[in-house]
């Protein structure tokens, strides 16, 4: 990559500091690339203002320069003095990163400011507890056992995670900290005959390696010497009887208590800091306002210390023994050459005139305009340099390419940024992780952030429609005088308030209802169950019935006559399906294997069985009707993708039916990404699409030009015509009515049907158990998926702030679910005061579709870190960066809903947290308490338990 793109100044010598001009967008990542590439052998230690900045740079830097060795020192992902310990995978990654720094194996080290101030175990500890084993060396089994035990490794019967080992005769299985895979040492007598990696699931060896390095299993020693030192220091530091402390007793017994990391100084004579690990010639880069981040961290830490101290069972060390102050940090930093990259500047604050990079002008796509790409085309005309448009994924690249082609914009494909920078193409389209673009003198990078930055204003008519819809959703207890209501026996009347009357049995309260012809009806409050809200058209124009006319009975009778016998229809449909010959799908195995290779994860055993069963059904020639049941995040979508590939490769069309717009959009992106490199056309029908786009999609669907159509209930409309429908995939089937689901099946009695669900309804389960439908269960969690820590707690400002800060501290995102549109803005004001550090956006189903699309794009693009929302996120949100969810008034939700909502987090290797907030624990019903208790148990007992519970709840048990 050329070194002159940004014309950076020469690097400062030790003890000196140079500040770069402000760099917009991803220009800071490019600057770090140029600095590292031009100074190989000199480590760049980049201290970022936030964990989110570090994570962004970790993704963007390799895109510009894949050959640079870049790592991030991860945080413990806990708040100071937490009663949680970091997950073993995080400890493994931290130890591996620190070892790589000590060995000079890195070009760039990324460290969030709040992580950089943590005091660390001294480098001597790392060196003393690190061992290496090579092929051909002799090894004594007993000595090996004592060595690995000394390093903190646990002896297990079968190795599955870092920090474990197993000895079985002449075989030693070992999963070193910092290693992505475990190793198997095969001994011949006492000589290491071979060292091979192996798969933890199949236990089969994979490939040989010459040696293996063993880092310590913890960041502190738990051997006899370490425990003795801990007990001695504990007695010196804390007053009182140490035997009353659970921490002291646990360590004495060789148990590492949860939260033991915040007692780290008691294990060592002297603690180290990040600077003790850095080489003396390292260049220290402060990115953004790191000083402000350290100051804010110290403010929060002191507050937590003052709040939590006083517990004799868990005494706390003062903050200065655990963390560096801002003065100590920057004093230690003075000995290094320092480079400052200022905080991001915004358009409103102006741009630095001396900056080699500048912001892009407004080039947002305007869907309402006759020329949606007008702003982009004007920029391309005015800008003298070359432009690379960067899509978020391969699927988005194809979508953008189609949009550009439709509006007459010819763009070349670009494999990678280096090829584009070194080439001479004027305009290209590529794929990359850049979150924001920037422009140089002769080169510009444009991302989707700039292309889809605008949000349309709500029209007056839309606002009026929203207000009307809000009224429909009012609870019966919020009735206002004049609202229409429906009486079970007398039909539609208008509520006129409460009156008190004495009919000889004492004074009672009645609802006064007015009907046509000025007739009145008084309904005792005790009979409130016969009253329901009117949910027809405009409430002001509700047609009032005449009392005693038989008008209401006639209307009910007419409705009953129009009701159809769904059970009989279902029976006839399944009989027809069983009697008919379906389509036997045929495809090339090599093509299928190439498509399967696009799955970026290891298939679980259950997932592989479900896929095999689906493919066998599709090949058999008998119409498939299979239910795939798997917990949230267990990989059902991949089963659907494989089935869709087989159908399309066999010459048929695929329809994917989704219950919500967000799930539809999510599936569209997933399918578009996986099929981006195949001659397969994927389209979407939802309210995120304009009427023109939907009409064009339906026309192409009927003509057979679209292979896979993904949509909401609009797919069931009468205007939807398929050319050669072969497979119907129904996701989250419990969200559809029986008639909606069977309408699609009835289109073609011989069509193959694949149903996916995490919460099957009893009717579906019964049909599967009785043999009417085939049944596959995915009960195995994906590798590295951690159980979600679930808490039931009374709504509390302290709980909310702690939960949000814990997530933001590690650079993650938060869902806050508040299921009342009327008061959601009030909740936003409360959260803004409570957690000013959060960037909050609101999302709910009554928003303008373009505005909702923009909000979700901002959240998934990490431009916002707290999504305040309704149950619109219940299905379809798959964001690995969001790993904390707070559900307000959780006692009002059913078990299935809580299970689905909690499933929005925990979709990565990070520890996820779910907070079920209740208004008043004492006032909760018995059923609500049981639901909340059950949802806490589900992670341990598995989805089978959940299915049974859900079945019982549906039946009212």
mmCIF file of N, CA and C in Angstrom, residues 218-312:
data_model
loop_
_atom_site.group_PDB
_atom_site.id
_atom_site.type_symbol
_atom_site.label_atom_id
_atom_site.label_comp_id
_atom_site.label_asym_id
_atom_site.label_seq_id
_atom_site.Cartn_x
_atom_site.Cartn_y
_atom_site.Cartn_z
ATOM 1 N N UNK A 218 -4.585 -18.667 34.388
ATOM 2 C CA UNK A 218 -5.216 -17.504 35.031
ATOM 3 C C UNK A 218 -4.228 -16.349 35.037
ATOM 4 N N UNK A 219 -4.712 -15.185 35.443
ATOM 5 C CA UNK A 219 -3.843 -14.018 35.548
ATOM 6 C C UNK A 219 -3.267 -13.891 36.954
ATOM 7 N N UNK A 220 -3.377 -14.954 37.735
ATOM 8 C CA UNK A 220 -2.846 -14.959 39.098
ATOM 9 C C UNK A 220 -2.522 -16.406 39.458
ATOM 10 N N UNK A 221 -1.564 -16.632 40.361
ATOM 11 C CA UNK A 221 -1.192 -18.007 40.721
ATOM 12 C C UNK A 221 -2.125 -18.578 41.799
ATOM 13 N N UNK A 222 -2.554 -19.820 41.586
ATOM 14 C CA UNK A 222 -3.383 -20.486 42.601
ATOM 15 C C UNK A 222 -2.665 -21.716 43.155
ATOM 16 N N UNK A 223 -1.334 -21.746 43.008
ATOM 17 C CA UNK A 223 -0.572 -22.839 43.615
ATOM 18 C C UNK A 223 -0.401 -22.543 45.113
ATOM 19 N N UNK A 224 0.295 -23.416 45.811
ATOM 20 C CA UNK A 224 0.449 -23.251 47.266
ATOM 21 C C UNK A 224 1.092 -21.912 47.616
ATOM 22 N N UNK A 225 2.128 -21.554 46.850
ATOM 23 C CA UNK A 225 2.828 -20.297 47.123
ATOM 24 C C UNK A 225 1.899 -19.100 46.909
ATOM 25 N N UNK A 226 1.137 -19.121 45.830
ATOM 26 C CA UNK A 226 0.232 -18.024 45.530
ATOM 27 C C UNK A 226 -0.876 -17.891 46.571
ATOM 28 N N UNK A 227 -1.443 -19.019 47.010
ATOM 29 C CA UNK A 227 -2.521 -18.973 48.004
ATOM 30 C C UNK A 227 -1.995 -18.499 49.360
ATOM 31 N N UNK A 228 -0.775 -18.931 49.701
ATOM 32 C CA UNK A 228 -0.176 -18.487 50.970
ATOM 33 C C UNK A 228 0.035 -16.978 50.956
ATOM 34 N N UNK A 229 0.531 -16.466 49.836
ATOM 35 C CA UNK A 229 0.748 -15.022 49.698
ATOM 36 C C UNK A 229 -0.577 -14.272 49.802
ATOM 37 N N UNK A 230 -1.619 -14.809 49.186
ATOM 38 C CA UNK A 230 -2.937 -14.173 49.233
ATOM 39 C C UNK A 230 -3.435 -14.090 50.676
ATOM 40 N N UNK A 231 -3.345 -15.195 51.415
ATOM 41 C CA UNK A 231 -3.858 -15.201 52.787
ATOM 42 C C UNK A 231 -3.086 -14.228 53.673
ATOM 43 N N UNK A 232 -1.777 -14.185 53.490
ATOM 44 C CA UNK A 232 -0.948 -13.278 54.288
ATOM 45 C C UNK A 232 -1.313 -11.822 54.004
ATOM 46 N N UNK A 233 -1.422 -11.466 52.712
ATOM 47 C CA UNK A 233 -1.758 -10.091 52.333
ATOM 48 C C UNK A 233 -3.183 -9.738 52.768
ATOM 49 N N UNK A 234 -4.097 -10.684 52.685
ATOM 50 C CA UNK A 234 -5.482 -10.439 53.088
ATOM 51 C C UNK A 234 -5.544 -10.030 54.558
ATOM 52 N N UNK A 235 -4.794 -10.752 55.383
ATOM 53 C CA UNK A 235 -4.805 -10.444 56.815
ATOM 54 C C UNK A 235 -4.145 -9.087 57.097
ATOM 55 N N UNK A 236 -3.162 -8.716 56.278
ATOM 56 C CA UNK A 236 -2.493 -7.430 56.486
ATOM 57 C C UNK A 236 -3.355 -6.261 56.030
ATOM 58 N N UNK A 237 -4.071 -6.444 54.946
ATOM 59 C CA UNK A 237 -4.819 -5.339 54.338
ATOM 60 C C UNK A 237 -6.173 -5.110 55.012
ATOM 61 N N UNK A 238 -6.866 -6.191 55.336
ATOM 62 C CA UNK A 238 -8.228 -6.054 55.851
ATOM 63 C C UNK A 238 -8.284 -6.360 57.343
ATOM 64 N N UNK A 239 -9.070 -5.590 58.052
ATOM 65 C CA UNK A 239 -9.243 -5.788 59.484
ATOM 66 C C UNK A 239 -10.302 -6.867 59.733
ATOM 67 N N UNK A 240 -10.320 -7.385 60.963
ATOM 68 C CA UNK A 240 -11.341 -8.351 61.331
ATOM 69 C C UNK A 240 -10.907 -9.783 61.081
ATOM 70 N N UNK A 241 -11.842 -10.676 61.336
ATOM 71 C CA UNK A 241 -11.590 -12.098 61.204
ATOM 72 C C UNK A 241 -11.699 -12.518 59.743
ATOM 73 N N UNK A 242 -10.580 -12.953 59.113
ATOM 74 C CA UNK A 242 -10.653 -13.329 57.690
ATOM 75 C C UNK A 242 -11.518 -14.557 57.446
ATOM 76 N N UNK A 243 -11.721 -15.371 58.467
ATOM 77 C CA UNK A 243 -12.527 -16.582 58.294
ATOM 78 C C UNK A 243 -13.986 -16.261 57.987
ATOM 79 N N UNK A 244 -14.396 -15.008 58.234
ATOM 80 C CA UNK A 244 -15.774 -14.603 57.938
ATOM 81 C C UNK A 244 -15.955 -14.207 56.470
ATOM 82 N N UNK A 245 -14.852 -14.159 55.749
ATOM 83 C CA UNK A 245 -14.910 -13.770 54.327
ATOM 84 C C UNK A 245 -14.961 -15.015 53.449
ATOM 85 N N UNK A 246 -15.964 -15.073 52.602
ATOM 86 C CA UNK A 246 -16.078 -16.195 51.673
ATOM 87 C C UNK A 246 -14.930 -16.247 50.692
ATOM 88 N N UNK A 247 -14.431 -15.074 50.277
ATOM 89 C CA UNK A 247 -13.305 -15.005 49.349
ATOM 90 C C UNK A 247 -12.072 -15.669 49.971
ATOM 91 N N UNK A 248 -11.794 -15.324 51.218
ATOM 92 C CA UNK A 248 -10.625 -15.863 51.921
ATOM 93 C C UNK A 248 -10.731 -17.380 52.049
ATOM 94 N N UNK A 249 -11.905 -17.859 52.432
ATOM 95 C CA UNK A 249 -12.095 -19.305 52.616
ATOM 96 C C UNK A 249 -11.978 -20.054 51.291
ATOM 97 N N UNK A 250 -12.538 -19.460 50.210
ATOM 98 C CA UNK A 250 -12.470 -20.123 48.907
ATOM 99 C C UNK A 250 -11.039 -20.272 48.425
ATOM 100 N N UNK A 251 -10.262 -19.180 48.496
ATOM 101 C CA UNK A 251 -8.878 -19.224 48.021
ATOM 102 C C UNK A 251 -8.060 -20.194 48.873
ATOM 103 N N UNK A 252 -8.335 -20.219 50.152
ATOM 104 C CA UNK A 252 -7.615 -21.143 51.035
ATOM 105 C C UNK A 252 -7.834 -22.586 50.615
ATOM 106 N N UNK A 253 -9.025 -22.867 50.048
ATOM 107 C CA UNK A 253 -9.355 -24.220 49.603
ATOM 108 C C UNK A 253 -9.030 -24.460 48.128
ATOM 109 N N UNK A 254 -8.361 -23.470 47.504
ATOM 110 C CA UNK A 254 -7.973 -23.623 46.106
ATOM 111 C C UNK A 254 -9.086 -23.311 45.126
ATOM 112 N N UNK A 255 -10.110 -22.561 45.563
ATOM 113 C CA UNK A 255 -11.239 -22.207 44.702
ATOM 114 C C UNK A 255 -11.121 -20.739 44.306
ATOM 115 N N UNK A 256 -11.188 -20.467 43.006
ATOM 116 C CA UNK A 256 -11.148 -19.086 42.517
ATOM 117 C C UNK A 256 -12.577 -18.540 42.516
ATOM 118 N N UNK A 257 -12.912 -17.732 43.516
ATOM 119 C CA UNK A 257 -14.269 -17.207 43.649
ATOM 120 C C UNK A 257 -14.614 -16.279 42.496
ATOM 121 N N UNK A 258 -15.918 -16.132 42.234
ATOM 122 C CA UNK A 258 -16.371 -15.168 41.228
ATOM 123 C C UNK A 258 -15.972 -13.768 41.671
ATOM 124 N N UNK A 259 -15.332 -13.021 40.793
ATOM 125 C CA UNK A 259 -14.882 -11.669 41.112
ATOM 126 C C UNK A 259 -13.530 -11.618 41.798
ATOM 127 N N UNK A 260 -12.802 -12.741 41.834
ATOM 128 C CA UNK A 260 -11.496 -12.790 42.493
ATOM 129 C C UNK A 260 -10.492 -11.861 41.817
ATOM 130 N N UNK A 261 -10.744 -11.506 40.556
ATOM 131 C CA UNK A 261 -9.807 -10.648 39.808
ATOM 132 C C UNK A 261 -9.608 -9.295 40.486
ATOM 133 N N UNK A 262 -10.609 -8.849 41.247
ATOM 134 C CA UNK A 262 -10.475 -7.548 41.905
ATOM 135 C C UNK A 262 -9.748 -7.655 43.255
ATOM 136 N N UNK A 263 -9.089 -8.799 43.470
ATOM 137 C CA UNK A 263 -8.181 -8.997 44.605
ATOM 138 C C UNK A 263 -6.796 -9.377 44.084
ATOM 139 N N UNK A 264 -6.523 -9.085 42.820
ATOM 140 C CA UNK A 264 -5.280 -9.486 42.165
ATOM 141 C C UNK A 264 -4.026 -9.032 42.915
ATOM 142 N N UNK A 265 -3.967 -7.788 43.466
ATOM 143 C CA UNK A 265 -2.742 -7.351 44.152
ATOM 144 C C UNK A 265 -2.360 -8.227 45.340
ATOM 145 N N UNK A 266 -3.301 -8.989 45.892
ATOM 146 C CA UNK A 266 -2.985 -9.821 47.054
ATOM 147 C C UNK A 266 -2.179 -11.053 46.675
ATOM 148 N N UNK A 267 -2.075 -11.349 45.401
ATOM 149 C CA UNK A 267 -1.321 -12.525 44.948
ATOM 150 C C UNK A 267 0.143 -12.194 44.651
ATOM 151 N N UNK A 268 0.490 -10.885 44.565
ATOM 152 C CA UNK A 268 1.837 -10.503 44.120
ATOM 153 C C UNK A 268 2.463 -9.511 45.096
ATOM 154 N N UNK A 269 3.785 -9.490 45.111
ATOM 155 C CA UNK A 269 4.499 -8.481 45.900
ATOM 156 C C UNK A 269 4.307 -7.106 45.287
ATOM 157 N N UNK A 270 4.302 -7.065 43.958
ATOM 158 C CA UNK A 270 4.156 -5.786 43.261
ATOM 159 C C UNK A 270 3.422 -6.010 41.947
ATOM 160 N N UNK A 271 2.488 -5.128 41.647
ATOM 161 C CA UNK A 271 1.723 -5.251 40.416
ATOM 162 C C UNK A 271 2.444 -4.547 39.262
ATOM 163 N N UNK A 272 2.088 -4.941 38.053
ATOM 164 C CA UNK A 272 2.652 -4.309 36.851
ATOM 165 C C UNK A 272 1.566 -3.488 36.157
ATOM 166 N N UNK A 273 1.970 -2.770 35.130
ATOM 167 C CA UNK A 273 1.021 -2.007 34.307
ATOM 168 C C UNK A 273 1.271 -2.365 32.844
ATOM 169 N N UNK A 274 0.440 -1.842 31.986
ATOM 170 C CA UNK A 274 0.602 -2.082 30.556
ATOM 171 C C UNK A 274 2.000 -1.680 30.078
ATOM 172 N N UNK A 275 2.542 -0.614 30.664
ATOM 173 C CA UNK A 275 3.839 -0.096 30.207
ATOM 174 C C UNK A 275 4.982 -1.060 30.519
ATOM 175 N N UNK A 276 4.807 -1.931 31.513
ATOM 176 C CA UNK A 276 5.835 -2.918 31.825
ATOM 177 C C UNK A 276 5.928 -3.989 30.749
ATOM 178 N N UNK A 277 4.894 -4.116 29.925
ATOM 179 C CA UNK A 277 4.894 -5.100 28.846
ATOM 180 C C UNK A 277 5.360 -4.511 27.513
ATOM 181 N N UNK A 278 5.232 -3.190 27.356
ATOM 182 C CA UNK A 278 5.575 -2.566 26.080
ATOM 183 C C UNK A 278 7.084 -2.451 25.911
ATOM 184 N N UNK A 279 7.591 -2.656 24.692
ATOM 185 C CA UNK A 279 9.029 -2.408 24.452
ATOM 186 C C UNK A 279 9.321 -0.917 24.564
ATOM 187 N N UNK A 280 10.565 -0.592 24.895
ATOM 188 C CA UNK A 280 10.933 0.800 25.148
ATOM 189 C C UNK A 280 10.790 1.684 23.916
ATOM 190 N N UNK A 281 10.927 1.086 22.708
ATOM 191 C CA UNK A 281 10.836 1.913 21.501
ATOM 192 C C UNK A 281 9.422 1.941 20.934
ATOM 193 N N UNK A 282 8.447 1.472 21.701
ATOM 194 C CA UNK A 282 7.061 1.468 21.210
ATOM 195 C C UNK A 282 6.572 2.894 21.009
ATOM 196 N N UNK A 283 5.697 3.056 20.026
ATOM 197 C CA UNK A 283 5.059 4.344 19.802
ATOM 198 C C UNK A 283 3.678 4.288 20.456
ATOM 199 N N UNK A 284 3.425 5.204 21.388
ATOM 200 C CA UNK A 284 2.150 5.233 22.096
ATOM 201 C C UNK A 284 1.212 6.209 21.390
ATOM 202 N N UNK A 285 0.107 5.699 20.889
ATOM 203 C CA UNK A 285 -0.874 6.513 20.165
ATOM 204 C C UNK A 285 -2.110 6.672 21.032
ATOM 205 N N UNK A 286 -2.460 7.912 21.347
ATOM 206 C CA UNK A 286 -3.723 8.161 22.066
ATOM 207 C C UNK A 286 -4.769 8.533 21.027
ATOM 208 N N UNK A 287 -5.842 7.754 20.990
ATOM 209 C CA UNK A 287 -6.872 7.889 19.963
ATOM 210 C C UNK A 287 -8.126 8.484 20.588
ATOM 211 N N UNK A 288 -8.519 9.650 20.114
ATOM 212 C CA UNK A 288 -9.688 10.299 20.702
ATOM 213 C C UNK A 288 -9.355 10.889 22.060
ATOM 214 N N UNK A 289 -10.393 11.178 22.834
ATOM 215 C CA UNK A 289 -10.186 11.806 24.143
ATOM 216 C C UNK A 289 -10.003 10.720 25.205
ATOM 217 N N UNK A 290 -8.841 10.061 25.170
ATOM 218 C CA UNK A 290 -8.564 8.990 26.121
ATOM 219 C C UNK A 290 -8.513 9.529 27.548
ATOM 220 N N UNK A 291 -8.014 10.755 27.722
ATOM 221 C CA UNK A 291 -7.916 11.335 29.069
ATOM 222 C C UNK A 291 -9.295 11.478 29.697
ATOM 223 N N UNK A 292 -10.264 11.932 28.911
ATOM 224 C CA UNK A 292 -11.632 12.086 29.430
ATOM 225 C C UNK A 292 -12.226 10.724 29.785
ATOM 226 N N UNK A 293 -11.907 9.713 29.005
ATOM 227 C CA UNK A 293 -12.421 8.367 29.284
ATOM 228 C C UNK A 293 -11.868 7.831 30.595
ATOM 229 N N UNK A 294 -10.570 8.077 30.837
ATOM 230 C CA UNK A 294 -9.966 7.620 32.090
ATOM 231 C C UNK A 294 -10.570 8.371 33.272
ATOM 232 N N UNK A 295 -10.792 9.674 33.110
ATOM 233 C CA UNK A 295 -11.409 10.473 34.176
ATOM 234 C C UNK A 295 -12.816 9.970 34.485
ATOM 235 N N UNK A 296 -13.596 9.687 33.436
ATOM 236 C CA UNK A 296 -14.959 9.178 33.630
ATOM 237 C C UNK A 296 -14.930 7.795 34.292
ATOM 238 N N UNK A 297 -13.965 6.966 33.878
ATOM 239 C CA UNK A 297 -13.835 5.630 34.481
ATOM 240 C C UNK A 297 -13.558 5.758 35.975
ATOM 241 N N UNK A 298 -12.694 6.686 36.345
ATOM 242 C CA UNK A 298 -12.355 6.854 37.755
ATOM 243 C C UNK A 298 -13.545 7.380 38.548
ATOM 244 N N UNK A 299 -14.341 8.250 37.943
ATOM 245 C CA UNK A 299 -15.542 8.745 38.633
ATOM 246 C C UNK A 299 -16.508 7.620 38.943
ATOM 247 N N UNK A 300 -16.737 6.748 37.953
ATOM 248 C CA UNK A 300 -17.635 5.603 38.160
ATOM 249 C C UNK A 300 -17.058 4.615 39.165
ATOM 250 N N UNK A 301 -15.736 4.409 39.092
ATOM 251 C CA UNK A 301 -15.103 3.443 39.985
ATOM 252 C C UNK A 301 -15.182 3.903 41.439
ATOM 253 N N UNK A 302 -14.906 5.173 41.686
ATOM 254 C CA UNK A 302 -15.002 5.687 43.062
ATOM 255 C C UNK A 302 -16.433 5.576 43.578
ATOM 256 N N UNK A 303 -17.403 5.869 42.707
ATOM 257 C CA UNK A 303 -18.803 5.764 43.120
ATOM 258 C C UNK A 303 -19.151 4.340 43.515
ATOM 259 N N UNK A 304 -18.703 3.363 42.715
ATOM 260 C CA UNK A 304 -18.989 1.963 43.028
ATOM 261 C C UNK A 304 -18.274 1.535 44.313
ATOM 262 N N UNK A 305 -17.066 2.019 44.500
ATOM 263 C CA UNK A 305 -16.316 1.668 45.716
ATOM 264 C C UNK A 305 -17.038 2.193 46.952
ATOM 265 N N UNK A 306 -17.478 3.461 46.894
ATOM 266 C CA UNK A 306 -18.188 4.052 48.033
ATOM 267 C C UNK A 306 -19.523 3.362 48.286
ATOM 268 N N UNK A 307 -20.157 2.911 47.211
ATOM 269 C CA UNK A 307 -21.467 2.274 47.330
ATOM 270 C C UNK A 307 -21.369 0.860 47.888
ATOM 271 N N UNK A 308 -20.325 0.122 47.481
ATOM 272 C CA UNK A 308 -20.262 -1.307 47.794
ATOM 273 C C UNK A 308 -19.430 -1.647 49.030
ATOM 274 N N UNK A 309 -18.589 -0.720 49.495
ATOM 275 C CA UNK A 309 -17.739 -1.076 50.630
ATOM 276 C C UNK A 309 -18.583 -1.169 51.908
ATOM 277 N N UNK A 310 -18.056 -1.928 52.844
ATOM 278 C CA UNK A 310 -18.792 -2.129 54.094
ATOM 279 C C UNK A 310 -19.242 -3.558 54.283
ATOM 280 N N UNK A 311 -19.149 -4.354 53.239
ATOM 281 C CA UNK A 311 -19.521 -5.760 53.330
ATOM 282 C C UNK A 311 -18.330 -6.535 53.898
ATOM 283 N N UNK A 312 -18.449 -7.003 55.142
ATOM 284 C CA UNK A 312 -17.327 -7.692 55.796
ATOM 285 C C UNK A 312 -17.001 -9.024 55.124
#
